[in-house]
Coordinates of C-alpha atoms in Angstrom, one line a residue:
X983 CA -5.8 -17.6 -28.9
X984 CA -2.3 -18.7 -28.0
X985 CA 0.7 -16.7 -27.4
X986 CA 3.7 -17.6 -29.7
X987 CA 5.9 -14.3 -29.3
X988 CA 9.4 -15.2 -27.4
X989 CA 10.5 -13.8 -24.5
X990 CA 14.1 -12.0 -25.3
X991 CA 15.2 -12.6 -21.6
X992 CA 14.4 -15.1 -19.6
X993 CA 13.4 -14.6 -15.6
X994 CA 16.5 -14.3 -13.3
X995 CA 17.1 -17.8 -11.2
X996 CA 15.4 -17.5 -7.6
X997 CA 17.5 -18.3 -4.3
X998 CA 14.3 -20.0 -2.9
X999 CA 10.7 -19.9 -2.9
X1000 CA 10.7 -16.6 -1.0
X1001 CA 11.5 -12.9 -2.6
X1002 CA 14.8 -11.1 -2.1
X1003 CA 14.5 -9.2 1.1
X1004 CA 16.3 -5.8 -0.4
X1005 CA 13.5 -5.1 -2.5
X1006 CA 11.5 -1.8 -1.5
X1007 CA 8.3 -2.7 -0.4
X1008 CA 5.4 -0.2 -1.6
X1009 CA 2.6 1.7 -0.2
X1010 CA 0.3 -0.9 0.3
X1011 CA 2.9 -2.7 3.4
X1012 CA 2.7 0.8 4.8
X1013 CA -0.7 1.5 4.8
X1014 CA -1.0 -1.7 6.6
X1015 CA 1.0 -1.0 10.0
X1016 CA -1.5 -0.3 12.6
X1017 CA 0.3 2.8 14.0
X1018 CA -0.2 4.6 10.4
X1019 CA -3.5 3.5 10.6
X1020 CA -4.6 4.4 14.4
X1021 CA -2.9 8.1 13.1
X1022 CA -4.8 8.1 10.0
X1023 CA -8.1 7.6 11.7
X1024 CA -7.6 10.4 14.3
X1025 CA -6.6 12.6 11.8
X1026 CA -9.9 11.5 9.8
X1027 CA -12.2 11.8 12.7
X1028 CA -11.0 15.5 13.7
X1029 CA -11.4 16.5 9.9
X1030 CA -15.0 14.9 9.8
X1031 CA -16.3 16.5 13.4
X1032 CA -14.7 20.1 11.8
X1033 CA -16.7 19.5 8.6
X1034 CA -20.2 18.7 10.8
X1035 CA -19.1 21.5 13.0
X1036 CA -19.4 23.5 9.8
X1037 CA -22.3 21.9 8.8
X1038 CA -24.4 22.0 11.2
X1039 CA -24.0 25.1 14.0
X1040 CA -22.3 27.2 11.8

């Protein structure tokens, strides 16, 4: 099926073929920074070993 509705506005001209650099960047670009991520894992490994600590000789 084809698509016949108009568009009202049309896309803003680009400076180049990258993106404007004052855009906010989301979650995903800081997720991605190994520091966040090296934190993240400690902070999962000390919950896990709690939970088997639980677990297991509790």
């Amino acid at each position: 099926m084809l698509d016949t509705t108009k568009q009202s506005d049309p896309a803003p001209p680009q400076d180049g073929p990258h993106p404007r650099q004052d855009e906010p960047r989301g979650c995903l670009f800081a997720l991605s920074q190994p520091p966040l991520m090296i934190f993240l894992a400690v902070i999962g490994s000390l919950l896990l070993m709690a939970s088997l600590h639980d677990l297991l000789l509790l």
